[in-house]
Amino acid sequence: MEIQSHLLEHTHLKFLLKDVEKIPVRVWDDNIDASKHLAKTIALAINQKQQQGTHCVLGLATGSTPIKVYEELVRLHKEEGLSFANVYTFNLDEYFPMQPDAVQSYVYFMNDHLFNHIDIPKENIHIPDGTIDMDKIPSYCEYYEEKIQSLGGLDIQILGIGRTGHIGFNEPGSWETSKTRLVRLDNLTRQDAQNDFINQEVPYRAITMGIDTILKAKAIYIMAWGAHKASIVKVAVEDQISSTVPSTFLQTHENTHFLLDRSAAAELTRFNTPWLVGICKWNDDLITKAVIWLSEKLAKPILKLTNEDYNENSLSDLIIEEASAYQLNIRVFNRLQHTITGWPGGKPNADDSTRPERAKPAKKRVIIFSPHPDDDVISMGGTFLRLVDQGHEVHVVYQTSGNIAVHDHDALRYIEFMSDLGQETGIISDLSILDDAEKAMRKKKPGQKDTKTVLKVKGLIRKGEARAGARYVGIDDDHIHFLDMPFYETGGTKKNGLGQIDIDIVVDMISSIKPQQVYAAGDLADPHGTHRVCLESIFQAFDQLKKEKWMKDCWLWLYRGAWHEYPIDEIEMAVPISPEELLRKRNAIFMHQSQKDSPPFPGEDVREFWQRAEDRNREAADGFRRLGFAEYEAIEAFRRWKFDWQ
Ligand code: F6R
């Protein structure tokens, strides 16, 4: 579903917004709807050209952003007869040097996600060649430019945006007049690419179309999904044009459109501070956001904000409706105060009318869903400890095996341990499987997938760590569950789609416990999208179970993963963590030894998981303190997901 901001839609306000947003923006609830919309636009262009008896030239991108667009184009081809016979494609870029059969190459990516599944003639596909000799690169780049122009130029160019603000691999410092060329990659870009280069160095260079090549396209669609893109999206759309953020050059193009999901759009003025650019449709959520913003901006606790503060900061609307700033302050202060509770499972025998959780039943059955085997303790370890200490029946459910995220050297160590044990004690009857696994590990080429046995070993390593972590928190072994959801088991970062079999497993788990409380990862910024799929499986399981009587009382709380915290105005339950609990949480995270020091998939953050978790929890506590609430060591935050049938 496409979403609107809180601004009233007056024509003169639209003009005001146009001054702020220099590239037209459309925002969808999620990236799936937005990707489908773009795929439909591309399909329309292809069909139109077909009817005119001519060809369509597409500029294509790689990376995580366009994957769903390609998925939808493949579906349109397979199910609705969309033909690519008249399509020519030019990819934006390729690492240099790069062999086309390497799994990290963009040739591999494009074949895997699109070309292998559609009817495009192979000779119509163009991807910068990462294998050519250095001295031939300038003439090759000229040929690439000429080839695009000889076909009439790009009809549609699709783009993602890097955290440096790059488009293609046009890193900060690239000029508007730049053409296809060899470039050096920015450090941040190389860091972001590290997830695809497990145990290998990310190339330092790439061949990329230039800004000028991109700007010559007749239509440009640039996409961004997820909170980690929100700040650069704001800069690209709202800031001055500058070569330090090459995507700002798109502001000069007459037919560029930015497609965003809700999280990537969150920092745009129209969503973040709409009162600065127009007249708002106020509701309690927006009022809370505005008051928090004012308090942070003026570095004043909420209860000290005055009428003048509101008047002088574009928020006079708010106090017109209230008798005074003070009344508004108290209303917002109380709302936020009521989110803070040391009783995440509800406080027994207490008035619960203003508490986030119900007092009854005093002892609740609780499920904590953890997408990977460590998200439970990283994201909500303090709350997990409290729920156990306060006597609830807590079950932890690990949704996936997490078997791709173990270093080869760790797996080898365990395999050798088992071999040695087998040889020295004779208790393993057949050592040949271990021998094979050891050989496979030693022969493994960078980027190559693991054998089944090695994946099993890696999965078991994580299982053992998860058990140790949950036991440390204090739950019995029969409350620790492993689902090993099949969608995850591909041995690579590209996962299968969610199947009924995955959902059934989750349904069985929930029905066997009949919980009053379920916690799940609502963090959609995880690099491989596993959290997203795991959450979807829970939503679908709830939907399947909604007719069960006990489901009426089953509340779903979402926590964020290791990457981002909810902003304070979105938090519905804030659980304070004492200094001692924070240390215990750290120890529980330490049980996940394969993820310590330098985890195989660190994401975009150089800190270790326990450091990120602690920083994040301390920042949340400090945020509350600055607004004038009590000072806690740390806070874990949750949001309740309300189903319309509850
Ligand atoms: C890809 C490309 C890059 C990416 C950008 C975003 O061909 O040129 O500009 O579009 O780095 O990457 P993701 O989509 O992985 O966040």
XYZ file of C-alpha atoms and ligand atoms in Angstrom:
662
model
C 0.000 0.000 0.000
C 1.284 3.465 -0.856
C 1.383 5.734 2.194
C 0.937 9.476 2.652
C 2.543 11.760 5.197
C 0.649 13.581 7.951
C 0.493 16.749 5.878
C -2.773 18.213 4.689
C -2.933 17.971 0.916
C -3.346 21.619 -0.101
C -1.987 22.670 -3.453
C 0.073 25.513 -1.997
C 1.535 23.078 0.555
C 2.538 20.766 -2.252
C 4.609 23.604 -3.649
C 6.242 24.047 -0.272
C 7.082 20.350 -0.187
C 8.505 20.597 -3.695
C 11.026 23.119 -2.393
C 12.106 20.656 0.262
C 12.018 17.445 -1.769
C 13.974 18.010 -4.944
C 13.287 14.547 -6.327
C 9.671 13.306 -6.477
C 9.188 10.664 -3.785
C 6.657 7.864 -3.416
C 6.500 5.804 -0.247
C 5.091 2.325 0.278
C 4.346 0.334 3.387
C 7.020 -2.161 2.400
C 9.539 -2.907 -0.324
C 7.438 -5.697 -1.794
C 4.595 -3.405 -2.860
C 7.050 -0.794 -4.099
C 9.043 -3.386 -6.076
C 5.876 -4.730 -7.670
C 4.927 -1.214 -8.702
C 8.295 -0.679 -10.379
C 8.234 -4.089 -12.086
C 4.814 -3.180 -13.495
C 6.157 0.143 -14.803
C 9.055 -1.669 -16.499
C 6.702 -4.291 -17.960
C 4.479 -1.539 -19.349
C 7.443 0.121 -21.061
C 8.575 -3.198 -22.565
C 5.074 -3.959 -23.859
C 4.646 -0.478 -25.265
C 7.916 -0.752 -27.195
C 6.876 -4.167 -28.416
C 3.628 -2.752 -29.781
C 5.638 -0.030 -31.527
C 7.799 -2.771 -33.045
C 10.950 -1.506 -31.397
C 13.257 -2.451 -28.533
C 13.448 -1.330 -24.915
C 16.797 -0.503 -23.292
C 17.057 -1.078 -19.547
C 19.828 0.025 -17.200
C 20.028 -2.491 -14.364
C 21.461 -2.529 -10.858
C 22.603 -5.276 -8.505
C 22.728 -5.397 -4.694
C 19.981 -6.271 -2.244
C 17.657 -3.446 -3.323
C 16.386 -4.574 -6.758
C 15.996 -8.284 -5.907
C 12.214 -8.131 -5.432
C 11.826 -6.151 -8.668
C 13.608 -8.956 -10.530
C 11.524 -11.557 -8.693
C 8.349 -9.830 -9.864
C 9.634 -9.465 -13.450
C 10.360 -13.204 -13.494
C 6.837 -13.863 -12.178
C 5.355 -11.576 -14.862
C 7.317 -13.508 -17.479
C 6.319 -16.945 -16.179
C 2.721 -16.264 -15.220
C 1.588 -13.353 -17.351
C 3.538 -13.868 -20.558
C 5.801 -10.803 -20.339
C 8.483 -11.303 -22.988
C 11.988 -9.842 -22.891
C 12.722 -10.747 -26.510
C 12.882 -7.042 -27.466
C 14.881 -5.962 -24.410
C 18.519 -4.853 -24.245
C 20.110 -4.493 -20.825
C 23.151 -2.631 -19.539
C 24.298 -3.193 -15.997
C 25.621 -0.296 -14.016
C 28.797 -1.868 -12.797
C 31.061 -4.806 -12.002
C 33.886 -5.294 -9.543
C 37.387 -5.198 -11.044
C 39.079 -7.589 -11.352
C 36.307 -10.175 -11.282
C 35.734 -13.527 -12.954
C 32.155 -13.926 -14.250
C 31.736 -17.345 -12.610
C 32.637 -16.051 -9.124
C 29.560 -15.982 -6.870
C 30.249 -12.340 -6.024
C 30.327 -11.239 -9.654
C 27.445 -9.176 -10.935
C 27.261 -11.547 -13.916
C 26.467 -14.355 -11.484
C 23.994 -12.146 -9.607
C 22.116 -11.089 -12.724
C 21.924 -14.624 -14.112
C 20.777 -15.955 -10.786
C 18.105 -13.319 -10.124
C 16.903 -12.497 -13.633
C 18.509 -13.625 -16.866
C 18.372 -17.407 -16.255
C 14.615 -17.174 -15.767
C 13.471 -15.006 -18.690
C 13.580 -15.137 -22.500
C 16.089 -12.336 -23.121
C 18.513 -13.133 -25.985
C 21.956 -13.615 -24.400
C 23.553 -11.215 -26.901
C 21.286 -8.405 -25.652
C 22.817 -8.543 -22.167
C 25.671 -6.168 -21.288
C 27.563 -6.155 -18.006
C 30.902 -4.337 -17.594
C 33.656 -6.902 -18.090
C 35.708 -7.473 -14.957
C 38.242 -9.682 -16.750
C 39.787 -7.335 -19.308
C 43.366 -6.129 -19.190
C 44.014 -2.898 -17.393
C 45.316 -1.118 -20.517
C 42.181 -2.003 -22.488
C 39.798 -0.507 -19.919
C 39.544 3.033 -21.417
C 38.645 1.761 -24.891
C 36.283 -0.831 -23.387
C 34.492 1.915 -21.431
C 34.141 4.020 -24.585
C 32.653 1.004 -26.360
C 30.147 0.535 -23.487
C 28.992 4.162 -23.799
C 28.737 3.979 -27.586
C 26.814 0.724 -27.455
C 24.173 2.293 -25.177
C 23.842 5.318 -27.448
C 23.740 3.224 -30.638
C 20.601 1.544 -29.288
C 18.966 4.920 -28.671
C 20.024 5.384 -25.026
C 18.591 3.957 -21.827
C 14.801 4.057 -21.662
C 14.715 3.215 -17.966
C 17.572 3.158 -15.465
C 16.982 1.537 -12.099
C 19.227 2.371 -9.162
C 19.919 1.562 -5.543
C 21.709 4.001 -3.281
C 24.817 3.204 -1.251
C 25.336 4.531 2.254
C 27.991 6.860 0.813
C 25.281 8.287 -1.431
C 26.772 6.542 -4.456
C 24.774 5.534 -7.506
C 26.365 2.795 -9.540
C 29.837 2.892 -8.072
C 30.098 6.649 -8.464
C 31.550 7.314 -5.045
C 31.849 10.731 -3.316
C 33.924 13.017 -5.502
C 32.412 11.777 -8.765
C 31.483 14.481 -11.226
C 28.267 15.141 -13.097
C 30.130 14.782 -16.397
C 31.669 11.387 -15.546
C 31.270 8.520 -17.992
C 31.854 4.762 -17.783
C 35.265 4.247 -16.165
C 37.400 2.389 -13.646
C 36.926 3.703 -10.090
C 38.191 3.037 -6.559
C 35.581 1.886 -4.078
C 34.939 3.855 -0.923
C 35.841 2.119 2.368
C 32.236 2.170 3.553
C 31.113 0.530 0.305
C 33.774 -2.178 0.701
C 32.664 -2.716 4.281
C 29.035 -3.091 3.158
C 30.121 -5.592 0.499
C 32.064 -7.697 3.012
C 29.014 -9.908 3.693
C 29.303 -11.271 0.148
C 33.031 -11.924 0.405
C 33.241 -14.351 3.297
C 36.901 -15.085 4.162
C 37.984 -12.973 1.157
C 39.057 -9.427 0.466
C 36.530 -7.143 -1.251
C 37.995 -5.765 -4.523
C 39.310 -2.218 -4.336
C 38.052 -1.204 -7.756
C 35.103 -1.463 -10.105
C 34.034 -0.449 -13.589
C 30.952 1.741 -13.394
C 28.728 3.781 -15.648
C 29.297 7.484 -14.923
C 26.866 10.056 -13.565
C 26.484 11.467 -17.060
C 25.709 7.990 -18.460
C 22.985 7.572 -15.837
C 21.558 11.073 -16.248
C 21.116 10.503 -19.996
C 18.477 7.829 -19.256
C 14.951 8.883 -20.222
C 13.481 7.748 -16.894
C 15.268 6.916 -13.644
C 13.830 4.963 -10.717
C 15.951 4.972 -7.601
C 14.926 2.750 -4.687
C 15.877 2.429 -1.031
C 14.592 0.079 1.644
C 15.268 -0.077 5.361
C 16.235 2.228 8.214
C 19.951 2.027 7.382
C 19.272 4.034 4.200
C 17.060 6.700 5.834
C 19.751 9.312 6.503
C 21.369 9.173 3.052
C 17.926 9.250 1.393
C 17.156 12.517 3.191
C 20.435 14.014 1.968
C 19.921 12.826 -1.624
C 16.364 14.186 -1.766
C 16.558 17.349 0.331
C 20.147 18.639 0.376
C 22.063 20.831 -2.067
C 23.579 19.203 -5.140
C 27.153 18.238 -4.434
C 29.719 15.761 -5.705
C 30.252 14.574 -2.122
C 26.851 12.881 -2.398
C 26.680 11.836 -6.068
C 23.005 10.821 -5.890
C 22.116 14.533 -5.417
C 22.923 14.956 -9.139
C 19.634 13.149 -9.796
C 17.907 16.367 -8.678
C 18.837 17.835 -12.074
C 17.072 15.053 -13.993
C 13.509 15.809 -15.078
C 12.153 12.296 -14.866
C 13.627 10.706 -11.737
C 11.453 9.055 -9.099
C 12.486 7.894 -5.649
C 10.662 4.783 -4.413
C 10.931 4.150 -0.692
C 9.595 1.900 2.006
C 8.365 3.412 5.262
C 11.686 2.922 7.098
C 13.866 4.441 4.384
C 11.519 7.450 4.217
C 11.494 7.986 7.975
C 14.012 10.863 8.021
C 12.433 12.884 5.223
C 11.075 16.146 6.611
C 7.527 15.274 5.584
C 7.593 12.243 7.906
C 10.115 13.249 10.548
C 9.125 16.864 11.171
C 6.120 17.554 8.903
C 5.139 20.590 11.025
C 8.154 22.388 9.538
C 6.801 22.208 5.986
C 3.039 22.397 6.218
C -0.163 21.995 8.168
C -0.441 18.642 9.919
C -3.301 16.265 10.534
C -2.543 15.834 14.228
C -3.148 12.656 16.190
C -1.719 11.433 19.521
C 1.229 9.643 17.887
C 2.254 12.703 15.887
C 1.795 15.006 18.888
C 4.095 12.761 20.958
C 6.680 12.780 18.178
C 6.538 16.585 17.946
C 6.874 17.133 21.693
C 9.857 14.755 21.886
C 11.436 16.556 18.923
C 10.968 19.943 20.609
C 12.374 18.683 23.895
C 15.447 17.235 22.141
C 15.915 20.289 19.946
C 15.904 22.690 22.887
C 17.695 20.230 25.206
C 14.913 20.784 27.775
C 12.964 18.086 29.627
C 9.360 17.798 28.400
C 7.880 19.271 31.572
C 9.936 22.450 31.163
C 8.703 23.326 27.654
C 6.851 26.667 27.533
C 4.225 28.266 25.306
C 7.023 30.330 23.697
C 8.995 27.179 22.913
C 6.018 25.786 20.974
C 5.267 29.109 19.262
C 8.826 29.750 18.172
C 9.319 26.263 16.726
C 6.399 25.875 14.291
C 4.271 24.034 16.866
C 1.816 26.773 17.865
C -1.011 24.615 16.411
C -0.511 22.200 19.242
C -1.066 24.578 22.103
C -4.059 26.244 20.485
C -6.053 23.103 21.231
C -4.733 22.690 24.785
C -5.249 25.298 27.502
C -1.493 25.658 27.949
C 1.825 24.086 27.048
C 1.995 22.636 30.534
C -1.164 20.574 30.064
C 0.121 19.229 26.788
C 3.483 18.472 28.379
C 1.871 16.495 31.183
C -0.316 14.539 28.768
C 2.670 13.478 26.646
C 4.869 12.911 29.707
C 2.294 10.530 31.235
C 1.866 8.659 27.988
C 5.597 7.996 27.841
C 5.888 7.284 31.576
C 3.254 4.558 31.205
C 5.413 2.717 28.699
C 8.157 2.176 31.289
C 7.774 -1.011 33.315
C 10.080 -3.351 35.187
C 7.392 -6.049 34.781
C 7.449 -7.098 31.126
C 5.122 -10.023 31.873
C 2.687 -7.730 33.750
C 2.769 -6.770 37.437
C 0.780 -9.245 39.560
C -2.021 -7.780 41.712
C -1.465 -4.255 40.393
C -3.834 -1.883 38.613
C -2.894 -2.504 34.986
C -5.067 0.164 33.361
C -2.041 2.288 32.414
C 0.570 -0.480 32.192
C 1.770 -1.922 28.894
C 1.003 -5.541 29.943
C -1.920 -7.217 31.703
C -1.608 -8.213 35.355
C -3.415 -11.514 34.734
C -2.535 -14.290 34.517
C 0.205 -13.497 36.990
C 2.351 -16.301 35.580
C 2.284 -16.189 31.815
C 3.350 -18.680 29.185
C 5.804 -16.784 27.003
C 7.478 -17.576 23.686
C 10.547 -15.647 22.609
C 11.100 -16.198 18.889
C 14.703 -15.708 17.835
C 15.306 -15.678 14.041
C 18.994 -16.600 14.408
C 20.342 -18.510 17.382
C 21.513 -15.364 19.197
C 18.920 -12.639 18.580
C 17.082 -13.512 21.798
C 19.933 -12.508 24.091
C 21.356 -9.737 21.889
C 18.061 -7.967 21.394
C 16.113 -8.668 24.564
C 18.479 -10.476 26.934
C 17.603 -8.170 29.850
C 13.858 -8.685 29.410
C 14.413 -12.421 28.933
C 16.208 -12.482 32.316
C 13.404 -10.503 33.991
C 10.671 -12.746 32.605
C 12.497 -15.828 33.937
C 13.343 -14.208 37.287
C 9.725 -13.111 37.704
C 8.581 -16.720 37.387
C 6.943 -16.846 33.959
C 7.045 -20.040 31.891
C 9.455 -18.840 29.219
C 10.170 -20.807 26.042
C 12.792 -19.716 23.567
C 12.316 -20.767 19.967
C 15.243 -20.510 17.524
C 13.717 -20.231 14.080
C 16.688 -20.911 11.800
C 19.862 -22.932 12.210
C 22.117 -19.935 11.443
C 24.470 -22.459 9.836
C 25.970 -20.164 7.204
C 27.348 -17.789 9.831
C 30.172 -19.881 11.261
C 33.769 -19.381 10.166
C 35.368 -22.308 8.337
C 38.215 -22.441 10.850
C 35.734 -22.932 13.698
C 33.963 -25.754 11.848
C 37.310 -27.372 11.035
C 38.290 -27.251 14.696
C 35.114 -29.103 15.715
C 35.484 -31.671 12.930
C 39.087 -32.343 13.958
C 37.980 -32.633 17.566
C 35.424 -35.285 16.640
C 37.955 -37.148 14.465
C 40.554 -37.102 17.249
C 37.994 -38.255 19.774
C 36.885 -41.025 17.416
C 40.426 -42.175 16.726
C 41.590 -42.071 20.312
C 38.553 -43.694 21.914
C 36.987 -45.724 19.106
C 33.525 -44.477 20.070
C 32.722 -43.230 16.551
C 32.197 -46.269 14.329
C 32.534 -44.612 10.937
C 35.170 -41.896 10.678
C 34.954 -41.609 6.889
C 32.190 -38.959 6.996
C 34.390 -36.794 9.179
C 37.355 -37.382 6.867
C 35.283 -36.269 3.888
C 34.096 -33.171 5.730
C 37.655 -32.297 6.703
C 38.857 -32.730 3.111
C 35.965 -30.620 1.799
C 36.872 -27.851 4.227
C 40.526 -27.872 3.279
C 39.741 -27.817 -0.453
C 37.015 -25.190 -0.196
C 37.474 -22.234 -2.532
C 36.526 -18.733 -1.378
C 32.805 -18.160 -1.768
C 32.055 -21.850 -2.373
C 29.079 -23.405 -0.537
C 29.634 -25.931 2.255
C 28.825 -29.643 2.006
C 25.807 -30.981 3.895
C 27.947 -32.439 6.673
C 29.867 -29.208 7.157
C 26.593 -27.243 7.270
C 25.332 -29.717 9.858
C 28.449 -29.171 11.963
C 28.082 -25.394 11.679
C 24.401 -25.614 12.649
C 25.253 -27.792 15.661
C 27.904 -25.331 16.793
C 25.268 -22.616 16.879
C 22.738 -24.933 18.530
C 25.171 -25.639 21.366
C 25.863 -21.941 21.831
C 22.163 -21.076 21.866
C 21.482 -23.764 24.463
C 24.315 -22.435 26.626
C 22.993 -18.866 26.341
C 19.394 -19.800 27.197
C 20.509 -22.028 30.072
C 22.613 -19.169 31.415
C 19.479 -17.008 31.428
C 17.889 -19.712 33.555
C 15.469 -21.799 31.512
C 15.214 -25.585 31.452
C 16.374 -27.564 28.439
C 12.832 -28.623 27.555
C 11.914 -24.957 27.101
C 14.581 -24.499 24.408
C 13.269 -25.270 20.905
C 14.938 -25.364 17.494
C 12.780 -25.104 14.378
C 15.487 -25.266 11.654
C 12.997 -23.640 9.265
C 13.497 -25.089 5.766
C 13.410 -21.773 3.854
C 16.808 -20.920 5.386
C 18.565 -24.165 4.441
C 20.151 -23.194 1.109
C 23.742 -23.095 2.349
C 24.074 -19.562 0.919
C 22.934 -16.028 1.645
C 20.152 -16.293 -0.928
C 17.260 -18.022 0.821
C 14.172 -19.782 -0.470
C 10.783 -18.125 -0.200
C 8.653 -18.812 2.852
C 6.718 -22.044 2.321
C 3.625 -23.536 3.961
C 5.930 -26.058 5.618
C 7.742 -23.210 7.420
C 4.479 -21.676 8.563
C 3.145 -25.044 9.751
C 6.203 -25.518 11.944
C 5.580 -22.136 13.595
C 1.840 -22.874 13.945
C 2.616 -26.195 15.695
C 5.059 -24.508 18.030
C 2.616 -21.784 19.067
C -0.298 -24.200 19.494
C 1.746 -26.580 21.612
C 2.452 -23.820 24.142
C -0.645 -21.595 23.837
C 1.257 -18.548 25.061
C -0.212 -15.335 26.465
C 2.858 -13.430 25.281
C 4.966 -13.823 22.152
C 8.106 -11.825 21.401
C 9.418 -11.642 17.832
C 12.101 -9.755 15.943
C 10.513 -6.798 14.190
C 13.864 -5.659 12.875
C 13.658 -5.397 9.138
C 17.212 -4.144 8.594
C 18.964 -7.500 8.840
C 21.329 -7.822 5.846
C 19.975 -11.078 4.394
C 16.317 -10.483 5.144
C 16.031 -13.531 7.413
C 14.384 -11.493 10.185
C 11.828 -10.238 7.720
C 10.921 -13.778 6.603
C 10.844 -15.089 10.177
C 8.452 -12.313 11.186
C 6.259 -13.027 8.187
C 6.046 -16.686 9.253
C 4.799 -15.569 12.687
C 2.225 -13.186 11.193
C 0.952 -15.973 8.961
C 0.887 -18.443 11.847
C -1.145 -15.970 13.944
C -3.517 -15.557 11.044
C -3.927 -19.297 10.702
C -4.600 -19.663 14.436
C -6.808 -16.610 14.930
C -10.020 -18.623 15.385
C -8.602 -20.474 18.427
C -10.168 -19.086 21.613
C -6.857 -18.754 23.464
C -5.390 -16.629 20.661
C -7.548 -13.663 21.753
C -5.239 -13.388 24.783
C -2.016 -13.971 22.890
C -0.217 -10.632 22.598
C 2.605 -10.146 20.118
C 5.486 -7.853 21.129
C 8.158 -6.869 18.620
C 11.766 -6.166 19.465
C 14.377 -4.744 17.143
C 17.472 -6.780 16.243
C 21.077 -5.793 16.703
C 20.937 -2.917 14.244
C 18.404 -0.245 15.164
C 16.250 0.708 18.129
C 12.715 2.076 17.966
C 12.560 5.850 18.319
C 11.083 6.783 21.722
C 7.751 7.948 20.309
C 7.192 4.470 18.843
C 8.065 2.497 21.984
C 5.088 0.905 23.740
C 6.957 -1.007 26.434
C 10.317 0.177 27.796
C 11.941 -2.304 30.166
C 14.673 -0.836 32.389
C 17.771 -3.020 32.823
C 19.882 -2.728 35.968
C 23.705 -2.599 35.784
C 23.852 -6.157 37.126
C 21.319 -7.418 34.551
C 23.262 -5.729 31.779
C 26.347 -7.691 32.803
C 24.365 -10.927 32.878
C 23.004 -10.103 29.426
C 26.572 -9.593 28.214
C 27.592 -13.000 29.577
C 24.654 -14.658 27.823
C 25.751 -13.057 24.518
C 29.312 -14.283 25.157
C 28.021 -17.867 25.017
C 27.762 -17.338 21.256
C 31.460 -17.813 20.687
C 31.247 -18.275 16.910
C 29.813 -14.738 16.686
C 32.436 -13.104 18.876
C 35.388 -10.874 17.917
C 34.788 -10.891 14.171
C 31.518 -12.575 13.226
C 31.173 -13.849 9.639
C 28.264 -11.436 8.999
C 28.943 -8.275 10.961
C 26.514 -6.132 8.943
C 27.505 -2.504 8.541
C 28.676 -1.935 12.103
C 32.249 -2.470 13.268
C 31.267 -3.028 16.918
C 30.749 -6.526 18.297
C 27.166 -7.632 18.912
C 27.362 -7.245 22.698
C 28.794 -3.740 22.287
C 26.054 -2.721 19.877
C 23.424 -4.121 22.212
C 24.805 -2.306 25.242
C 25.321 0.974 23.393
C 21.822 0.760 22.032
C 20.238 -0.051 25.413
C 22.219 2.735 27.114
C 21.271 5.218 24.397
C 17.593 4.356 24.877
C 17.893 4.943 28.633
C 19.694 8.206 28.038
C 17.010 9.307 25.597
C 14.363 8.887 28.298
C 16.585 10.679 30.838
C 17.023 13.680 28.560
C 13.253 13.981 28.237
C 13.014 14.215 32.012
C 12.351 10.620 33.072
C 14.227 8.660 35.736
C 17.824 7.761 34.895
C 18.287 4.041 34.206
C 21.436 2.127 33.273
C 19.834 0.717 30.126
C 16.444 0.122 28.500
C 15.115 -2.523 26.094
C 12.238 -1.416 23.918
C 9.205 -3.147 22.405
C 6.222 -2.351 20.258
C 2.985 -4.256 20.361
C 1.635 -5.625 17.089
C -2.136 -5.374 17.239
C -4.194 -7.662 15.029
C -7.605 -6.345 14.025
C -9.219 -9.546 15.338
C -7.841 -9.132 18.875
C 24.710 -1.955 -7.798
C 25.247 -0.630 -7.523
C 25.198 0.026 -6.187
C 24.043 -0.409 -5.299
C 24.132 0.281 -3.939
C 23.087 -0.226 -2.965
O 24.793 -2.293 -9.137
O 25.755 -0.042 -8.398
O 25.124 1.413 -6.392
O 22.841 -0.109 -5.917
O 25.387 0.049 -3.376
O 23.357 -1.545 -2.630
P 22.266 -2.432 -1.842
O 21.090 -2.510 -2.739
O 22.902 -3.777 -1.665
O 21.982 -1.720 -0.570
